[in-house]
Short mmCIF file of C-alpha atoms in Angstrom, two decimals:
data_model
loop_
_atom_site.label_atom_id
_atom_site.label_comp_id
_atom_site.label_asym_id
_atom_site.label_seq_id
_atom_site.Cartn_x
_atom_site.Cartn_y
_atom_site.Cartn_z
CA MET A 1 109.76 81.82 88.16
CA ASP A 2 111.61 84.50 90.53
CA GLN A 3 107.94 86.09 90.99
CA TRP A 4 106.81 82.50 92.20
CA GLY A 5 109.36 82.48 94.42
CA ARG A 6 108.59 85.53 96.06
CA TRP A 7 104.66 84.57 96.23
CA GLY A 8 103.83 87.70 94.33
CA MET A 9 105.78 90.33 96.75
CA LEU A 10 107.56 93.06 94.42
CA PRO A 11 111.44 92.87 94.22
CA ALA A 12 112.57 93.78 97.91
CA ALA A 13 114.77 97.24 97.76
CA SER A 14 115.67 97.79 101.61
CA GLU A 15 118.16 95.94 103.87
CA GLN A 16 115.03 95.24 106.03
CA ALA A 17 112.97 93.78 103.71
CA PRO A 18 114.21 90.16 103.72
CA TRP A 19 112.80 89.85 107.26
CA ILE A 20 109.18 90.73 105.99
CA GLY A 21 109.98 88.70 102.63
CA ASN A 22 110.92 85.27 105.10
CA LEU A 23 107.84 85.86 107.15
CA TRP A 24 105.88 86.24 103.93
CA ASN A 25 107.36 82.88 102.58
CA GLY A 26 107.34 80.79 105.51
CA ALA A 27 103.76 81.39 106.43
CA TRP A 28 102.79 80.75 102.54
CA ILE A 29 104.82 77.22 102.53
CA ALA A 30 103.08 76.62 106.14
CA SER A 31 99.73 77.46 104.67
CA MET A 32 100.27 74.88 101.67
CA VAL A 33 101.65 72.38 103.79
CA ILE A 34 98.70 72.42 106.21
CA GLY A 35 96.21 72.96 103.38
CA VAL A 36 97.52 69.77 101.85
CA PHE A 37 97.63 67.67 105.03
CA VAL A 38 93.87 68.74 105.89
CA TRP A 39 92.75 67.93 102.10
CA GLY A 40 94.64 64.61 102.54
CA LEU A 41 92.67 63.94 105.42
CA MET A 42 89.35 64.69 104.26
CA ALA A 43 89.98 62.61 101.27
CA TRP A 44 91.18 59.81 103.21
CA VAL A 45 87.98 59.92 105.29
CA ALA A 46 86.03 60.28 102.45
CA ILE A 47 87.41 57.14 100.55
CA ARG A 48 87.78 54.85 103.70
CA TYR A 49 84.58 55.49 105.49
CA ARG A 50 82.43 55.89 102.87
CA ARG A 51 78.87 53.92 102.95
CA LYS A 52 79.02 50.68 100.96
CA SER A 53 75.55 49.73 101.04
CA ASP A 54 72.26 51.24 102.22
CA SER A 55 72.01 49.04 105.06
CA GLU A 56 75.58 49.21 106.48
CA VAL A 57 75.79 52.04 109.63
CA PRO A 58 79.25 52.96 110.84
CA ARG A 59 80.08 52.54 114.60
CA GLN A 60 79.02 55.39 116.33
CA THR A 61 81.59 57.30 118.25
CA ARG A 62 80.49 59.35 121.14
CA TYR A 63 83.67 60.93 122.07
CA ASN A 64 87.37 60.48 121.12
CA LEU A 65 89.56 62.23 123.74
CA PRO A 66 92.67 62.01 121.96
CA MET A 67 91.43 63.26 118.48
CA GLU A 68 89.87 66.29 120.63
CA ILE A 69 93.25 67.23 122.63
CA LEU A 70 94.93 67.06 119.15
CA TYR A 71 92.47 69.31 117.16
CA THR A 72 92.95 71.80 120.00
CA MET A 73 96.14 71.76 120.69
CA VAL A 74 97.75 71.88 116.64
CA PRO A 75 95.95 75.17 116.04
CA PHE A 76 97.62 76.66 119.20
CA LEU A 77 100.82 75.24 118.12
CA ILE A 78 100.36 76.95 114.94
CA ILE A 79 99.39 80.35 116.40
CA GLY A 80 102.42 80.13 118.35
CA VAL A 81 104.70 79.55 115.99
CA LEU A 82 103.75 81.92 113.55
CA PHE A 83 103.63 84.67 116.71
CA PHE A 84 106.83 83.85 117.48
CA PHE A 85 108.54 84.58 113.77
CA THR A 86 106.05 87.52 113.36
CA VAL A 87 107.66 89.23 116.57
CA GLN A 88 110.93 88.07 115.44
CA SER A 89 110.30 90.01 112.30
CA GLN A 90 108.73 92.96 113.48
CA ASP A 91 111.48 93.66 116.25
CA ASN A 92 114.54 93.46 113.62
CA VAL A 93 112.62 95.63 110.87
CA LEU A 94 111.51 98.18 113.39
CA ALA A 95 115.01 98.67 115.32
CA LYS A 96 117.11 101.77 114.99
CA VAL A 97 120.04 101.37 112.83
CA ASN A 98 122.06 103.69 115.52
CA ASP A 99 121.66 106.55 117.65
CA ARG A 100 122.70 108.75 114.90
CA PRO A 101 121.52 107.81 111.45
CA VAL A 102 123.27 109.04 108.19
CA HIS A 103 119.89 111.06 107.24
CA THR A 104 116.72 112.05 108.88
CA VAL A 105 113.75 112.88 106.73
CA ASN A 106 110.60 114.27 108.66
CA VAL A 107 107.49 113.38 106.96
CA ILE A 108 103.87 115.06 107.39
CA GLY A 109 101.11 113.62 105.82
CA GLN A 110 97.97 115.65 105.31
CA LYS A 111 94.94 115.82 103.50
CA TRP A 112 95.79 114.73 100.59
CA SER A 113 99.51 114.56 99.83
CA TRP A 114 102.78 114.37 101.55
CA SER A 115 105.29 116.98 102.72
CA PHE A 116 109.12 115.68 103.41
CA ASN A 117 111.81 117.60 105.19
CA TYR A 118 115.46 116.60 104.92
CA MET A 119 117.24 117.07 107.87
CA GLU A 120 120.56 118.02 106.09
CA GLN A 121 122.03 120.61 108.10
CA GLN A 122 124.85 118.57 109.34
CA ASN A 123 125.67 117.38 106.03
CA PRO A 124 128.31 119.65 104.47
CA ALA A 125 127.38 119.15 100.87
CA VAL A 126 123.89 120.62 101.61
CA ASN A 127 124.23 122.29 105.08
CA ALA A 128 120.63 123.25 105.32
CA VAL A 129 117.10 121.74 105.99
CA VAL A 130 115.26 121.67 102.88
CA TYR A 131 111.84 120.34 101.69
CA ASP A 132 109.79 119.43 99.26
CA THR A 133 105.75 118.99 99.41
CA GLY A 134 102.92 117.60 97.04
CA THR A 135 99.07 118.39 96.67
CA VAL A 136 96.07 116.44 95.43
CA GLU A 137 97.49 117.46 91.88
CA ARG A 138 101.04 117.34 92.07
CA LEU A 139 102.73 114.19 93.62
CA PRO A 140 105.75 114.96 95.94
CA ASP A 141 109.21 112.99 94.99
CA LEU A 142 111.20 111.64 97.63
CA TYR A 143 114.84 111.17 97.26
CA LEU A 144 116.82 108.82 99.14
CA PRO A 145 120.71 107.78 99.22
CA VAL A 146 121.52 104.26 98.11
CA ASN A 147 122.99 101.76 100.83
CA GLU A 148 122.57 104.67 103.65
CA PRO A 149 120.67 104.45 106.58
CA VAL A 150 117.70 106.94 106.88
CA ARG A 151 115.55 107.68 109.54
CA PHE A 152 112.14 108.65 109.13
CA ASN A 153 109.91 110.47 111.57
CA LEU A 154 106.14 110.65 110.86
CA THR A 155 103.56 112.99 111.78
CA SER A 156 100.13 113.75 110.61
CA ALA A 157 98.70 117.20 109.99
CA ASP A 158 94.94 116.11 110.41
CA VAL A 159 93.80 112.36 110.42
CA ILE A 160 95.51 109.26 110.38
CA HIS A 161 97.32 108.34 107.51
CA SER A 162 100.04 105.30 106.75
CA PHE A 163 103.20 105.95 105.11
CA TRP A 164 103.65 102.48 102.78
CA VAL A 165 106.77 102.14 100.17
CA PRO A 166 105.73 98.46 98.84
CA GLU A 167 109.17 97.61 98.05
CA PHE A 168 110.29 98.55 101.51
CA TYR A 169 108.04 95.43 102.57
CA PHE A 170 106.84 97.72 105.51
CA LYS A 171 104.54 100.40 106.16
CA LEU A 172 103.76 102.57 109.43
CA ASP A 173 100.59 104.59 110.51
CA VAL A 174 100.98 108.33 110.62
CA ILE A 175 98.83 109.62 113.29
CA PRO A 176 98.09 112.96 115.08
CA GLY A 177 99.84 113.80 118.13
CA HIS A 178 101.57 110.52 118.11
CA PRO A 179 104.89 110.51 116.05
CA ASN A 180 106.10 107.20 114.70
CA SER A 181 109.47 106.79 113.26
CA PHE A 182 111.65 104.07 111.62
CA ASP A 183 114.97 103.32 110.03
CA VAL A 184 115.48 101.87 106.53
CA THR A 185 118.35 101.34 104.39
CA PRO A 186 117.80 101.41 100.59
CA SER A 187 119.67 98.89 98.94
CA ARG A 188 119.01 99.32 95.15
CA THR A 189 118.50 102.37 93.12
CA GLY A 190 115.57 103.14 90.91
CA THR A 191 112.09 104.91 91.19
CA PHE A 192 109.37 103.44 92.96
CA LEU A 193 105.83 104.44 94.05
CA GLY A 194 104.79 105.06 97.57
CA LYS A 195 101.27 105.74 98.91
CA CYS A 196 99.19 105.91 101.82
CA ALA A 197 97.67 102.75 102.95
CA GLU A 198 95.20 103.82 105.22
CA LEU A 199 91.60 105.07 104.19
CA CYS A 200 91.52 108.66 105.21
CA GLY A 201 89.02 110.81 103.12
CA THR A 202 87.58 111.81 100.05
CA TYR A 203 90.89 112.12 98.06
CA HIS A 204 92.92 109.00 99.57
CA SER A 205 93.63 107.33 96.32
CA ALA A 206 95.56 110.93 95.31
CA MET A 207 97.99 110.45 98.34
CA LEU A 208 100.55 108.95 96.06
CA PHE A 209 104.49 110.18 96.16
CA ASN A 210 107.63 108.78 94.09
CA VAL A 211 110.30 107.51 95.52
CA HIS A 212 113.80 107.91 93.93
CA VAL A 213 116.57 106.01 95.64
CA VAL A 214 120.01 107.47 93.74
CA THR A 215 123.37 107.71 94.58
CA VAL A 216 124.75 109.96 97.41
CA GLU A 217 125.92 112.42 94.86
CA GLU A 218 122.38 112.68 93.13
CA TYR A 219 120.65 112.95 96.37
CA ASN A 220 123.06 115.84 97.42
CA ALA A 221 122.45 117.66 94.14
CA HIS A 222 118.72 117.17 94.26
CA LEU A 223 118.69 118.81 97.93
CA LYS A 224 121.00 121.44 96.56
CA GLU A 225 118.46 122.17 93.93
CA LEU A 226 115.72 122.48 96.22
CA ALA A 227 117.79 125.02 98.26
CA ALA A 228 118.24 127.06 95.56
CA LYS A 229 114.46 127.43 94.56
CA GLY A 230 114.00 128.57 98.17
CA GLN A 231 112.69 125.45 99.90
CA THR A 232 114.45 125.91 103.15
CA GLY A 233 113.68 125.46 106.74
CA GLU A 234 111.21 123.06 108.24
CA LEU A 235 107.56 122.55 107.54
CA LYS A 236 105.98 121.60 110.69
CA PRO A 237 102.23 120.37 111.05
CA PRO A 238 99.96 122.44 113.21
CA THR A 239 99.97 122.34 117.14
CA TRP A 240 96.47 121.58 116.94
CA VAL A 241 95.34 118.88 114.27
CA ASN A 242 93.29 119.84 111.40
CA THR A 243 89.55 119.13 111.92
CA VAL A 244 88.04 120.36 108.68
CA PRO A 245 85.78 117.93 107.16
CA SER A 246 86.96 115.59 104.18
CA ALA A 247 84.34 117.20 102.14
CA PRO A 248 82.83 120.49 101.56
CA ALA A 249 80.15 121.09 104.15
CA ASP A 250 76.40 121.43 103.15
CA GLU A 251 75.34 125.18 102.46
CA GLU A 252 72.85 125.15 105.45
CA HIS A 253 75.94 123.95 108.02
CA GLN A 254 78.10 126.65 107.11
CA ARG A 255 76.29 129.67 109.41
#
C-alpha cells in the first residue's frame, strides 16, 4: 500500500525529495480527476444523444461559443496550475542550503564512469582532499553523511552526462564547459544505486555508482581509508573536453 501512495516512486532518501514527491503525487491525482471527468462526459454524451431510430436526425449546431471558450480556457488553467507548482518545487529543490555547506563533493562525469572529489580539507577529522574514481569495469562508491548538507559541483570531461540518484528524486545534467551544482541533505542511511540519465555513448549503461549514506563517523573513516591508500588531491577534468569518438574509429580513418 505504501508503494501505491507514492505512485511507483522509490522511498525518498533526502530532505529535498518531498518537493518532487508531492508534485509527482499531485500531478497524478490531477490527471486522474481530469481523466474521470472527460470519460464521464464521453459516456454521458454517448448515452444522452444516441440515435434512437434510423429516421431521427439530431439538431445540428454550427457553433457553441460558451463551449468553445470552455474547452480553450480550461487547458490553459490546467497548464497554469501545473506550471506554478512545478516552478515552486524546482526553486525549493535547487535552493542552496547555505553559503558554506558542511560538505562538498566535486563530481566529474567521464566516458564511462564517475570521479568523486571529497573537499574535506577543512574537516579536522580528515584534513585533506581525497578522491575515488571508477571505470567501466569497476563501479565507484560515493559516501555521504546522513542528515548533513552536501553540495555537489558537477563537471564533465567529455560529453553531456546526467547525475541521478533515484531515491533523491533529483537529477542534474553534467555539461562540458558549464559547471552545475546543487545541495542535498541525505535523510536516511542505506545503499542506493546512482546512474547517468543521459545517453552519452557506447557504454552509457555502465555509468553506475553506489551511494552509501552512512553516519558521520563512518563517512570520516572511509575518507581516511582513501587517504591512507594515497588517493589524495583533487582530480580535475581537462581544460579542453575530450573529443575522442565514443567507439574506436575504423582503421581507414586512423591515418
